[in-house]
CSV table of C-alpha atoms in Angstrom, one decimal:
chain,number,residue,atom,x,y,z
U,1,MET,CA,22.6,55.6,-38.0
U,2,VAL,CA,24.8,58.0,-36.2
U,3,SER,CA,22.1,60.6,-36.2
U,4,ILE,CA,19.7,58.2,-34.6
U,5,PHE,CA,22.3,57.4,-31.9
U,6,GLU,CA,22.9,61.1,-31.3
U,7,ASP,CA,19.1,61.6,-30.9
U,8,TYR,CA,19.1,58.8,-28.3
U,9,GLU,CA,22.1,60.5,-26.5
U,10,GLN,CA,20.2,63.8,-26.3
U,11,GLN,CA,17.2,62.0,-24.8
U,12,TYR,CA,19.4,60.2,-22.4
U,13,SER,CA,21.1,63.4,-21.3
U,14,VAL,CA,17.8,65.1,-20.6
U,15,LEU,CA,16.6,62.1,-18.7
U,16,THR,CA,19.7,61.7,-16.5
U,17,ALA,CA,19.6,65.4,-15.7
U,18,GLU,CA,16.0,65.0,-14.5
U,19,LEU,CA,17.2,61.8,-12.5
U,20,THR,CA,20.0,63.7,-10.9
U,21,ALA,CA,17.7,66.6,-9.8
U,22,GLN,CA,15.0,64.2,-8.6
U,23,ILE,CA,17.6,62.0,-6.5
U,24,GLY,CA,18.7,65.3,-4.9
U,25,LEU,CA,15.2,66.2,-4.0
U,26,LEU,CA,14.7,62.7,-2.6
U,27,THR,CA,17.7,62.9,-0.4
U,28,ALA,CA,16.5,66.3,1.0
U,29,SER,CA,12.9,65.3,1.3
U,30,ALA,CA,11.4,64.4,4.6
U,31,SER,CA,7.8,64.0,3.9
U,32,LYS,CA,5.4,61.4,2.4
U,33,ASP,CA,5.7,63.3,-1.0
U,34,ARG,CA,8.7,61.0,-1.4
U,35,ARG,CA,6.4,58.3,-2.7
U,36,GLN,CA,5.5,60.3,-5.8
U,37,LEU,CA,9.1,61.3,-6.4
U,38,ILE,CA,10.3,57.6,-6.0
U,39,SER,CA,7.6,56.6,-8.5
U,40,LYS,CA,9.0,59.2,-11.1
U,41,ILE,CA,12.6,58.2,-10.4
U,42,GLU,CA,11.9,54.5,-11.0
U,43,LYS,CA,10.0,55.4,-14.2
U,44,HIS,CA,12.9,57.4,-15.5
U,45,VAL,CA,15.5,54.7,-14.6
U,46,GLU,CA,13.5,52.2,-16.7
U,47,GLU,CA,13.3,54.7,-19.5
U,48,ALA,CA,17.1,55.3,-19.3
U,49,GLN,CA,17.7,51.6,-19.5
U,50,GLU,CA,15.5,51.3,-22.6
U,51,LEU,CA,17.4,54.2,-24.2
U,52,ILE,CA,20.7,52.4,-23.5
U,53,GLU,CA,19.3,49.3,-25.1
U,54,GLN,CA,18.3,51.2,-28.2
U,55,MET,CA,21.7,52.9,-28.4
U,56,ASP,CA,23.3,49.5,-28.1
U,57,LEU,CA,21.3,48.2,-31.0
U,58,GLU,CA,22.2,51.3,-33.1
U,59,VAL,CA,26.0,50.9,-32.3
U,60,ARG,CA,25.9,47.7,-34.2
U,61,GLU,CA,24.9,49.4,-37.3
U,62,VAL,CA,27.4,52.3,-37.2
U,63,GLU,CA,30.2,52.2,-39.7
U,64,SER,CA,33.4,50.8,-38.4
U,65,SER,CA,35.3,54.1,-38.3
U,66,LYS,CA,32.8,55.5,-35.7
U,67,LYS,CA,31.9,52.3,-33.9
U,68,HIS,CA,34.7,52.4,-31.3
U,69,ARG,CA,33.9,56.0,-30.3
U,70,CYS,CA,30.1,55.3,-30.0
U,71,LYS,CA,30.8,52.1,-27.9
U,72,THR,CA,33.0,54.1,-25.6
U,73,ARG,CA,30.3,56.7,-25.0
U,74,LEU,CA,27.7,54.0,-24.5
U,75,ASP,CA,29.9,52.4,-21.8
U,76,CYS,CA,30.1,55.8,-20.1
U,77,TYR,CA,26.2,55.9,-20.2
U,78,ARG,CA,25.9,52.5,-18.6
U,79,ALA,CA,28.4,53.4,-15.8
U,80,GLU,CA,26.5,56.7,-15.2
U,81,LEU,CA,23.1,55.0,-15.0
U,82,LYS,CA,24.5,52.5,-12.6
U,83,ARG,CA,25.9,55.3,-10.4
U,84,LEU,CA,22.6,57.1,-10.5
U,85,THR,CA,20.8,53.9,-9.5
U,86,LEU,CA,23.1,53.4,-6.5
U,87,GLU,CA,22.6,57.0,-5.5
U,88,TYR,CA,18.8,56.5,-5.7
U,89,ILE,CA,18.9,53.4,-3.6
U,90,LYS,CA,21.1,55.1,-1.0
U,91,ALA,CA,18.8,58.3,-0.9
U,92,ARG,CA,15.7,56.1,-0.6
U,93,SER,CA,17.0,54.2,2.4
U,94,VAL,CA,18.0,57.3,4.4
U,95,LYS,CA,15.8,57.7,7.7
U,96,GLN,CA,13.1,55.5,6.4
U,97,GLU,CA,11.8,54.9,10.0
U,98,ALA,CA,11.2,58.5,10.5
U,99,LEU,CA,9.3,59.1,7.3
U,100,TYR,CA,6.5,56.5,7.6
U,101,ASP,CA,3.7,56.2,10.2
U,102,SER,CA,3.6,52.4,10.5
U,103,ALA,CA,5.7,49.3,10.4
U,104,GLU,CA,3.7,48.1,7.5
U,105,GLU,CA,4.6,51.1,5.4
U,106,LEU,CA,8.2,50.7,6.3
U,107,ARG,CA,8.1,47.0,5.4
U,108,ASP,CA,6.6,47.9,2.0
U,109,ILE,CA,9.4,50.3,1.4
U,110,ARG,CA,12.0,47.8,2.2
U,111,ILE,CA,10.4,45.3,0.0
U,112,ASN,CA,10.6,48.0,-2.8
U,113,ASN,CA,14.2,48.5,-2.0
U,114,ASP,CA,14.8,44.8,-2.5
U,115,GLN,CA,13.1,45.1,-5.8
U,116,LYS,CA,15.3,48.0,-6.6
U,117,GLN,CA,18.4,46.0,-5.7
U,118,LYS,CA,17.1,43.3,-8.1
U,119,LEU,CA,16.6,46.0,-10.8
U,120,LEU,CA,20.2,47.0,-10.3
U,121,ASP,CA,21.3,43.4,-10.5
U,122,ASN,CA,19.3,43.1,-13.7
U,123,ALA,CA,21.0,46.2,-15.0
U,124,GLU,CA,24.5,44.7,-14.3
U,125,THR,CA,23.3,41.5,-16.1
U,126,LEU,CA,22.1,43.5,-19.0
U,127,GLU,CA,25.5,45.2,-19.2
U,128,ARG,CA,27.4,42.0,-19.2
U,129,THR,CA,25.0,40.6,-21.8
U,130,GLY,CA,25.5,43.7,-23.9
U,131,ARG,CA,29.4,43.2,-23.7
U,132,LYS,CA,28.9,39.6,-24.7
U,133,LEU,CA,26.8,40.5,-27.6
U,134,ASN,CA,29.2,43.1,-28.8
U,135,ASP,CA,32.1,40.5,-28.6
U,136,GLY,CA,29.9,38.0,-30.5
U,137,TYR,CA,29.1,40.6,-33.1
U,138,ARG,CA,32.8,41.5,-33.4
U,139,VAL,CA,33.6,37.8,-33.9
U,140,VAL,CA,30.9,37.6,-36.5
U,141,VAL,CA,32.3,40.6,-38.4
U,142,GLU,CA,35.9,39.1,-38.3
U,143,THR,CA,34.7,35.8,-39.4
U,144,GLN,CA,32.8,37.5,-42.3
U,145,GLU,CA,35.9,39.4,-43.3
U,146,ILE,CA,37.9,36.1,-43.2
U,147,GLY,CA,35.2,34.5,-45.3
U,148,ASN,CA,35.3,37.3,-47.8
U,149,GLN,CA,39.1,37.0,-48.1
U,150,VAL,CA,38.8,33.3,-48.7
U,151,LEU,CA,36.2,33.8,-51.4
U,152,ARG,CA,38.6,36.4,-53.0
U,153,ASP,CA,41.5,33.9,-52.9
U,154,LEU,CA,39.3,31.2,-54.4
U,155,SER,CA,38.2,33.6,-57.1
U,156,ASP,CA,41.8,34.4,-58.0
U,157,GLN,CA,42.8,30.7,-58.0
U,158,ARG,CA,39.7,30.0,-60.3
U,159,GLU,CA,40.9,32.6,-62.7
U,160,THR,CA,44.4,31.1,-62.6
U,161,ILE,CA,43.1,27.7,-63.4
U,162,GLN,CA,41.0,29.1,-66.2
U,163,ARG,CA,44.0,30.8,-67.7
U,164,SER,CA,46.0,27.5,-67.3
U,165,ARG,CA,43.2,25.7,-69.1
U,166,ALA,CA,43.1,28.2,-71.9
U,167,ARG,CA,46.9,27.8,-72.4
U,168,LEU,CA,46.6,24.0,-72.4
U,169,ARG,CA,43.9,24.2,-75.0
U,170,ASP,CA,45.9,26.5,-77.1
U,171,THR,CA,48.9,24.2,-76.7
U,172,GLY,CA,46.7,21.1,-77.7
U,173,GLU,CA,45.5,23.0,-80.8
U,174,GLU,CA,49.2,23.8,-81.7
U,175,LEU,CA,50.1,20.1,-81.2
U,176,SER,CA,47.2,19.0,-83.4
U,177,ARG,CA,48.1,21.4,-86.2
U,178,SER,CA,51.8,20.3,-85.9
U,179,SER,CA,50.6,16.6,-86.1
U,180,ARG,CA,48.7,17.2,-89.3
U,181,ILE,CA,51.5,18.9,-90.9
U,182,LEU,CA,53.9,16.1,-90.0
U,183,ASN,CA,51.4,13.6,-91.3
U,184,SER,CA,51.0,15.5,-94.5
U,185,MET,CA,54.9,15.6,-94.9
U,186,LEU,CA,55.0,11.9,-94.3
U,187,VAL,CA,52.4,11.2,-97.0
U,188,ARG,CA,54.3,13.3,-99.5
U,189,ALA,CA,57.5,11.5,-98.7
U,190,VAL,CA,55.8,8.1,-99.3
U,191,GLN,CA,54.3,9.4,-102.5
U,192,GLN,CA,57.7,10.6,-103.6
U,193,LYS,CA,59.3,7.2,-102.9
U,194,VAL,CA,56.6,5.5,-104.8
U,195,ILE,CA,57.0,7.6,-107.8
U,196,LEU,CA,60.9,7.2,-107.5
U,197,TYR,CA,60.6,3.4,-107.2
U,198,THR,CA,58.2,3.4,-110.2
U,199,VAL,CA,60.5,5.5,-112.4
U,200,ALA,CA,63.4,3.2,-111.5
U,201,ALA,CA,61.5,0.1,-112.2
U,202,CYS,CA,60.5,1.5,-115.7
U,203,PHE,CA,64.1,2.6,-116.3
U,204,ILE,CA,65.3,-0.9,-115.5
U,205,ALA,CA,62.7,-2.5,-117.6
U,206,PHE,CA,63.6,-0.4,-120.7
U,207,ILE,CA,67.3,-1.3,-120.1
U,208,CYS,CA,66.3,-4.9,-120.0
U,209,VAL,CA,64.2,-4.7,-123.1
U,210,GLY,CA,67.1,-2.9,-124.9
U,211,LEU,CA,69.6,-5.5,-124.0
U,212,TYR,CA,67.3,-8.3,-125.0
U,213,PHE,CA,66.7,-6.9,-128.5
U,214,GLY,CA,70.5,-6.0,-128.8
U,215,PHE,CA,71.6,-9.6,-128.2
U,216,HIS,CA,69.1,-11.1,-130.7
U,217,ASP,CA,70.1,-8.7,-133.5
């Protein structure tokens, strides 16, 4: 993206150099050839504005480490184009009465000057809009970074919850195993008591039988 931005910069440099030379010629010119020169200047101003718009679009795609430097250069280009536009308006309005044959021609030129002022106003509006778009883009990027951080935090919390669930599952299995062992021990204890009571009953029965036969003998 930076290479494309630099290509636009080179085109802009060539264009502004031609604009500067043409504005100088317009200031020194005192003939009706100014009309053709004015037409060329206006065309070049429009091309310069389009290049700035293209550079503004490319700046948004530049990696963050180079974005600030590119934006600073772009602001300089906007200021330079604004200065050249003002110089053009000033050069075009010099000695207009002496350069044209009729009041109608002069009136047409003044109308064109009004149009040029509107063009300058539009350029300023475009510049303000560009700054607002850059601010909006920066807010979007910051919001995206915050959203990514929130997603990372949620992912970490989910992993923590999953680990806690795994520990609870393991603990439940341990408790189930312990419960089975305890139940098995209780069953054995009951069985042992039954056996003990049975043996004791048999022993008592034997004693009773022995005493019975002993008394009858």
